[in-house]
Coordinates of C-alpha atoms in Angstrom, one line a residue:
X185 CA 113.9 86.0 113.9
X186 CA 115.6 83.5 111.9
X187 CA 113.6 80.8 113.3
X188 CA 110.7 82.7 112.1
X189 CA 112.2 83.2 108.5
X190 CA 112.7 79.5 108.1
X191 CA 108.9 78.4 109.5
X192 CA 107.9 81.1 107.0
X193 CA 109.8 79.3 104.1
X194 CA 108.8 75.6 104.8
X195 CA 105.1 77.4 104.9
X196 CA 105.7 78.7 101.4
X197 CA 107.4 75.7 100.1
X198 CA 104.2 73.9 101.1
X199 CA 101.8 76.3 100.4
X200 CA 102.3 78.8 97.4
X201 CA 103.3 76.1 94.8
X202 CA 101.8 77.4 91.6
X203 CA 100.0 74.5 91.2
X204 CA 98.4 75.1 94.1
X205 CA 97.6 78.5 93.1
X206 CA 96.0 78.8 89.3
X207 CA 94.1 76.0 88.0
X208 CA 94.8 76.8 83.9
X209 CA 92.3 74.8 82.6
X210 CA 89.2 75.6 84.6
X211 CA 87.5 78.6 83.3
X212 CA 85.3 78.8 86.3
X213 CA 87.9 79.8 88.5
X214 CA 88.4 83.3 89.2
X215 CA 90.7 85.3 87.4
X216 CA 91.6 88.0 89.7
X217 CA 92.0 85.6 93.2
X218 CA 94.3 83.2 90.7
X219 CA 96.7 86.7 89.6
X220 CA 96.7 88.4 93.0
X221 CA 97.8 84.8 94.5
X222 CA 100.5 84.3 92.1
X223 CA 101.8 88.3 92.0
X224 CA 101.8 88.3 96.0
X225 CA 103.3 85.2 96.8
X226 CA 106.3 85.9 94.0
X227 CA 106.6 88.5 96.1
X228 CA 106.3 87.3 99.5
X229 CA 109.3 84.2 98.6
X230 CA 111.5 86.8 96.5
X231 CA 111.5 88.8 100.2
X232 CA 112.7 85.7 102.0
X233 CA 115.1 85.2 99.3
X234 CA 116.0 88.4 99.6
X235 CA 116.6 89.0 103.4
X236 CA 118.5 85.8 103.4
X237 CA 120.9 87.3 100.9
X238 CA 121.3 90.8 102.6
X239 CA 121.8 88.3 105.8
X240 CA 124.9 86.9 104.0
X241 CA 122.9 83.7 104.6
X242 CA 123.2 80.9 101.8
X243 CA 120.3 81.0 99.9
X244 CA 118.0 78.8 100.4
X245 CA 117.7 76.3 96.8
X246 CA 114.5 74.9 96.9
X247 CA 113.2 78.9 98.0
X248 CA 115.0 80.2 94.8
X249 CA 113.4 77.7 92.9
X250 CA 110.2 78.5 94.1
X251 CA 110.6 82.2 93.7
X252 CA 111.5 81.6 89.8
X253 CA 108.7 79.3 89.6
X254 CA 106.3 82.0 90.5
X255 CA 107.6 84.5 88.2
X256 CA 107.0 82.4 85.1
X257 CA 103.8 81.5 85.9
X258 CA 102.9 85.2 86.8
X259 CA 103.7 85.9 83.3
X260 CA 102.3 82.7 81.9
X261 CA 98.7 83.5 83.8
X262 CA 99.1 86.8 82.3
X263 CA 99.3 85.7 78.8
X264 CA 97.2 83.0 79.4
X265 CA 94.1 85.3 80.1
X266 CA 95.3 88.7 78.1
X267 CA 96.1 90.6 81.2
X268 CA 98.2 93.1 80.6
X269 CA 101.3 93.1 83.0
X270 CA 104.7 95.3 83.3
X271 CA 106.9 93.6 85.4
X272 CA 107.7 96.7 87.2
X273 CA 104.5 98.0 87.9
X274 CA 103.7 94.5 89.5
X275 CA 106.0 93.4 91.6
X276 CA 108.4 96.5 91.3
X277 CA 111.2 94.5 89.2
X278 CA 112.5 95.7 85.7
X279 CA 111.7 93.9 82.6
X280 CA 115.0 92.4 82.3
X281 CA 115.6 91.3 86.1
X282 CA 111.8 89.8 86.6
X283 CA 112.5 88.0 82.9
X284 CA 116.0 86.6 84.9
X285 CA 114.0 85.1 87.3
X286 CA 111.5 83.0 84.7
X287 CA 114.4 82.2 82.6
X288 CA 116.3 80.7 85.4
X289 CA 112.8 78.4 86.2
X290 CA 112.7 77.5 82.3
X291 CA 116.4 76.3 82.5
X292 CA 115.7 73.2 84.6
X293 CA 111.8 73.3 83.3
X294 CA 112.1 71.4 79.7
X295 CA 108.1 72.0 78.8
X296 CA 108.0 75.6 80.3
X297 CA 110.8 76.6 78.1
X298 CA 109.1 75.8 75.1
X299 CA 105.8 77.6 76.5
X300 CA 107.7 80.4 77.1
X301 CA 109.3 80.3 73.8
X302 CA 105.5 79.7 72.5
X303 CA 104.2 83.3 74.4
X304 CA 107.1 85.4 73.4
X305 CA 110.5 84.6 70.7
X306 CA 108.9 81.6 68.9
X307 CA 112.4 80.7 67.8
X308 CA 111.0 76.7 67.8
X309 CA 107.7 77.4 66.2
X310 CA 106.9 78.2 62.7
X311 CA 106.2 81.8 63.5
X312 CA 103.1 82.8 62.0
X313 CA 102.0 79.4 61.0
X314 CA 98.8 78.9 62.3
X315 CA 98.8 75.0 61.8
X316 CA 101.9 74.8 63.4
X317 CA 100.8 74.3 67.5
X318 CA 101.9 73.4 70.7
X319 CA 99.8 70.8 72.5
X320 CA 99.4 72.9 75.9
X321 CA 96.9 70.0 77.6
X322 CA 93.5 68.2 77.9
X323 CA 90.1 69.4 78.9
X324 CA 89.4 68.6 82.8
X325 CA 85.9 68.9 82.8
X326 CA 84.8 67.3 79.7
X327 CA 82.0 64.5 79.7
X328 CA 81.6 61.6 77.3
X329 CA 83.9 59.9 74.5
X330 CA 85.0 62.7 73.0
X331 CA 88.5 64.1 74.6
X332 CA 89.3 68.4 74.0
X333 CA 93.0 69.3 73.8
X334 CA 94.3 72.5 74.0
X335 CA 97.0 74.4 71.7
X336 CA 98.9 77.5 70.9
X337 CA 100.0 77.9 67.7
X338 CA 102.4 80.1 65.5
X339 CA 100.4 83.6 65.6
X340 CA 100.0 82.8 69.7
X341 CA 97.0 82.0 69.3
X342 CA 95.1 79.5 71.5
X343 CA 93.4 76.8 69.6
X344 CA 91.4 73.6 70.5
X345 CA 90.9 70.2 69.0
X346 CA 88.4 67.1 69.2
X347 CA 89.8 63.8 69.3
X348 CA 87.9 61.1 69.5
X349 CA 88.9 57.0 70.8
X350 CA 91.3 55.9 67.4
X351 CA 90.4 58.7 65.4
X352 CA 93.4 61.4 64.9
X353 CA 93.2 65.0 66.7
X354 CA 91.4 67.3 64.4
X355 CA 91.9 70.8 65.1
X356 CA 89.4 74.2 64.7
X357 CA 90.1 76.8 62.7
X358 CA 89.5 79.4 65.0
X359 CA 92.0 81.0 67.2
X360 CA 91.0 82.4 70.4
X361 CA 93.1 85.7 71.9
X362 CA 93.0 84.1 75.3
X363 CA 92.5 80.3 76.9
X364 CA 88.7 81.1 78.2
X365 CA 87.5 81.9 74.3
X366 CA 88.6 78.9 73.7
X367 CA 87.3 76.7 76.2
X368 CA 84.3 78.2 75.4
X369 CA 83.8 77.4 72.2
X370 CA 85.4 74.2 72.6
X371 CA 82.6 73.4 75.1
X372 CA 79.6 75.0 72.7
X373 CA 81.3 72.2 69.8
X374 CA 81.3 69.8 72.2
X375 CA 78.4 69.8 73.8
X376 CA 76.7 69.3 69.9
X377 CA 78.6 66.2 69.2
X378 CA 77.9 64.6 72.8
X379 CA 75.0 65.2 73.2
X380 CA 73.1 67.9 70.5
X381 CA 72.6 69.8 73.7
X382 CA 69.7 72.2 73.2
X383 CA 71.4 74.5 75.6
X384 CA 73.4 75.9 73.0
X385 CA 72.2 79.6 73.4
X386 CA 73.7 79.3 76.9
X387 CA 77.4 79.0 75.3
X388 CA 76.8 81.5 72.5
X389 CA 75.5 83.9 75.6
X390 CA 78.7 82.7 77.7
X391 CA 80.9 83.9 74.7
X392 CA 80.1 87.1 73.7
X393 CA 79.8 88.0 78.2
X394 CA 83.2 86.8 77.9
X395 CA 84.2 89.3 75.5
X396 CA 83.3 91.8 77.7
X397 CA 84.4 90.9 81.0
X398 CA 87.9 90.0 79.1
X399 CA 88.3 94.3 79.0
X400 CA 88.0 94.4 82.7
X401 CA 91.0 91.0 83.0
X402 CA 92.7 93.0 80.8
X403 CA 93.3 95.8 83.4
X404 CA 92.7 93.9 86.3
X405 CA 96.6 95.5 87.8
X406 CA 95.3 98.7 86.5
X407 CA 91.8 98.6 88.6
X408 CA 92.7 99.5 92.2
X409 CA 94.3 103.2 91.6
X410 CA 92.4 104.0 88.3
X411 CA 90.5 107.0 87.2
X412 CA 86.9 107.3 87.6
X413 CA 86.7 104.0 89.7
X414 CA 82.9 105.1 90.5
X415 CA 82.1 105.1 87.1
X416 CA 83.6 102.0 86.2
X417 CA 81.7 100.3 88.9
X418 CA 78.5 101.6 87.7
X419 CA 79.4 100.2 84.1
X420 CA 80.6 97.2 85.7
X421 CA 77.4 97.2 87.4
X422 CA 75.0 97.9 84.3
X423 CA 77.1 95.0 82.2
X424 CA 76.2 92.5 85.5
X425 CA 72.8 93.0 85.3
X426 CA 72.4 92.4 81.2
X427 CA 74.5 88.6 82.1
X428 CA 72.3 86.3 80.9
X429 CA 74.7 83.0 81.0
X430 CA 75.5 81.0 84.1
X431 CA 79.4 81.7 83.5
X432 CA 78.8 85.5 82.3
X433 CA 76.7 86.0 85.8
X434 CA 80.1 84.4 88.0
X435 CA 82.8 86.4 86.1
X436 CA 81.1 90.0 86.2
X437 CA 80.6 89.5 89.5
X438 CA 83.9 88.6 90.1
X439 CA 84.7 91.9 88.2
X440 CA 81.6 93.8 89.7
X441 CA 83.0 93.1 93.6
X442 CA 86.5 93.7 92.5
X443 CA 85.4 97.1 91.1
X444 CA 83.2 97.7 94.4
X445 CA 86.8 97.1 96.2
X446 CA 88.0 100.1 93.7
X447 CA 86.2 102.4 95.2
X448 CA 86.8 101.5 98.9
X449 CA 90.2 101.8 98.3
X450 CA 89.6 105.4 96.1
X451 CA 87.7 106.4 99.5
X452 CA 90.2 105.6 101.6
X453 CA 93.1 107.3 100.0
X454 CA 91.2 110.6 99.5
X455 CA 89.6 110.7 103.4
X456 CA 86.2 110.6 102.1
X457 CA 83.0 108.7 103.1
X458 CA 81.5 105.9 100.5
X459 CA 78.9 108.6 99.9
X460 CA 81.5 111.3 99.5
X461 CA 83.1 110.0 96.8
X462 CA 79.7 108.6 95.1
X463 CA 78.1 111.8 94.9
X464 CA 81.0 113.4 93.2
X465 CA 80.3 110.9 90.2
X466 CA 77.4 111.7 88.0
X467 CA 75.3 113.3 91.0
X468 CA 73.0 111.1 91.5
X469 CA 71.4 110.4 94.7
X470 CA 73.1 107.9 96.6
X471 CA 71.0 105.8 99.2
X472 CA 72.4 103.8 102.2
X473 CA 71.4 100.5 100.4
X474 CA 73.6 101.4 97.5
X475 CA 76.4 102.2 99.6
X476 CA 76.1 98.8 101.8
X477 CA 75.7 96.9 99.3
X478 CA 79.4 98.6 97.5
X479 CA 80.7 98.2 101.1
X480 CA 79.5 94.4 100.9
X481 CA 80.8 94.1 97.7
X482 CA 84.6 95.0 98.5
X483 CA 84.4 92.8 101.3
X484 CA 83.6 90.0 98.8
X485 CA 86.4 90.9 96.6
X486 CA 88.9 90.7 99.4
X487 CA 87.1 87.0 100.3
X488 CA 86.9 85.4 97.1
X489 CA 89.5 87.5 95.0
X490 CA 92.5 88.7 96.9
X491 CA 94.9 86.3 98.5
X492 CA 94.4 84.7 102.3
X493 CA 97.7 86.5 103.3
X494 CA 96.4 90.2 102.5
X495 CA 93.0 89.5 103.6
X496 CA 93.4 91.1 107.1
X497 CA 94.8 94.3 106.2
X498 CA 92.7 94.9 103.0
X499 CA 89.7 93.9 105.6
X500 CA 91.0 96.7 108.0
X501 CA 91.3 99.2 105.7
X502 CA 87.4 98.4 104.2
X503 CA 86.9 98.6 108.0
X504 CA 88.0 102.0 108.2
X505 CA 86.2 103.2 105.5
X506 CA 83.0 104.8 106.7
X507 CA 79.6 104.6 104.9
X508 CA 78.4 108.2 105.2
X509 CA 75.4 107.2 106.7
X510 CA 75.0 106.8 110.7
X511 CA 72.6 104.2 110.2
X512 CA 73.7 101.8 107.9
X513 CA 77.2 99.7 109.5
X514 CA 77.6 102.3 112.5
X515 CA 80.3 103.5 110.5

């Protein structure tokens, strides 16, 4: 067993790095695989932690470090993209004892101490001072001459600026709520002084989709176990099918499979069939297409949204949820 707790550790130390797991700076990415990998896997090396302690074992150092690591950026990806999180809801920690665990990563992390002090006390910023801001980073994916640098400033807000080769960094005056507004509109800007990109109406329609999918981030712990999850797939569903941009299209149906996994999960719990539970919604008739293609859905969401670890049980548990209809998956 112990052998098994160690090869389990080295696996973690290699593979649940957070900068392994979230990518900040690439709005592409999806927001709910990026949260569930960081929540599960502070959760998976707090448990090793923790046996090893109840083992009167020395704790492992670099494990520690690795579970405090995880917390603050489960709080940082949370603020990052306006998600609401309570610590103990999450990973089942109170406030004060999950907060131990970033703190202790910001003690030997100089730059993550300030962010942290950037998301929540401000006690180094001008609080309130909207041209006082932290440089967070640079732009990834920009093309040409023209560099885009990120910021947070005193109302903890997220900014961006343009900086071009010997010319000094010239912030917007917008601030964005959360990073993904403004890599959007730093984009939109950037794309006019590039290359007066005719293409424009592509980023204004990426914006305001991104309004609207940032409701759904918003909850995204809330969405499995949720009210109405039939309803708020169909809504989910409707929103889809009005995306017009190529980046509103990938996020709702990041959002749209996650809601699809939902109501697997509601059918499951209550011992009812797919079409069980979707004709006690608005009554309308429910077909076997619509239900394989929820069933296909959820399976999506626990392929491109869930972490590898959980993927076989949340698979067996879609697995036992039956369709309703003898023809459609023999289930």
């Amino acid at each position: 067993m112990r052998e098994t707790r160690t090869a389990l550790a080295a696996w973690h130390l290699q593979h649940s790095r957070p900068e392994c797991l979230v990518s900040y700076f690439d709005p592409w990415q999806p927001v709910a695989r990026q949260l569930d990998l960081l929540a599960n896997r502070f959760q998976a090396v707090k448990a090793l932690c923790d046996n090893e302690r109840d083992n009167l074992a020395t704790e492992d150092d670099a494990l520690a470090q690795l579970r405090d690591s995880l917390a603050f950026h489960l709080l940082k990806a949370c603020v990052w993209w306006q998600v609401d999180f309570s610590p103990r809801a999450v990973t089942g920690l109170s406030a004060p004892h999950f907060m131990e665990h970033a703190h202790r990563h910001t003690a030997r992390h100089v730059d993550d101490e300030t962010m942290l002090d950037v998301m929540t006390w401000q006690h180094y910023m001008h609080r309130a001072d909207s041209g006082h801001i932290m440089v967070t980073g640079t732009d990834p994916l920009y093309r040409g001459k023209t560099t885009i640098v990120y910021g947070i400033d005193g109302h903890r807000g997220f900014r961006f600026a343009m900086q071009r080769p010997g010319q000094p960094l010239a912030w917007n005056d917008i601030t964005h709520a959360d990073f993904i507004a403004a890599s959007l509109n730093a984009r939109a800007l950037h794309c006019l002084i590039e290359t007066e990109c005719a293409a424009i109406g592509e980023w204004d329609q990426a914006r305001e989709e991104h309004i609207q999918a940032t409701r759904h981030h918003a909850r995204h712990f809330h969405i499995v176990g949720q009210a109405d999850p039939v309803a708020r797939y169909a809504t989910a569903l409707e929103q889809f099918s009005r995306c017009q941009s190529r980046f509103g299209r990938s996020a709702f149906e990041n959002i749209v499979n996650h809601m699809a996994f939902a109501v697997a999960h509601a059918a499951h719990e209550q011992g009812l069939s797919l079409a069980e539970l979707l004709r006690r919604g608005d009554g309308r008739p429910v077909s076997p297409n619509m239900v394989d293609s929820l069933k296909r859905r959820a399976h999506a969401h626990v392929t491109t949204g869930t972490d590898p670890l959980r993927q076989p049980e949340l698979v067996a548990m879609l697995n036992r949820v039956e369709t309703g209809f003898a023809l459609s998956d023999g289930r």
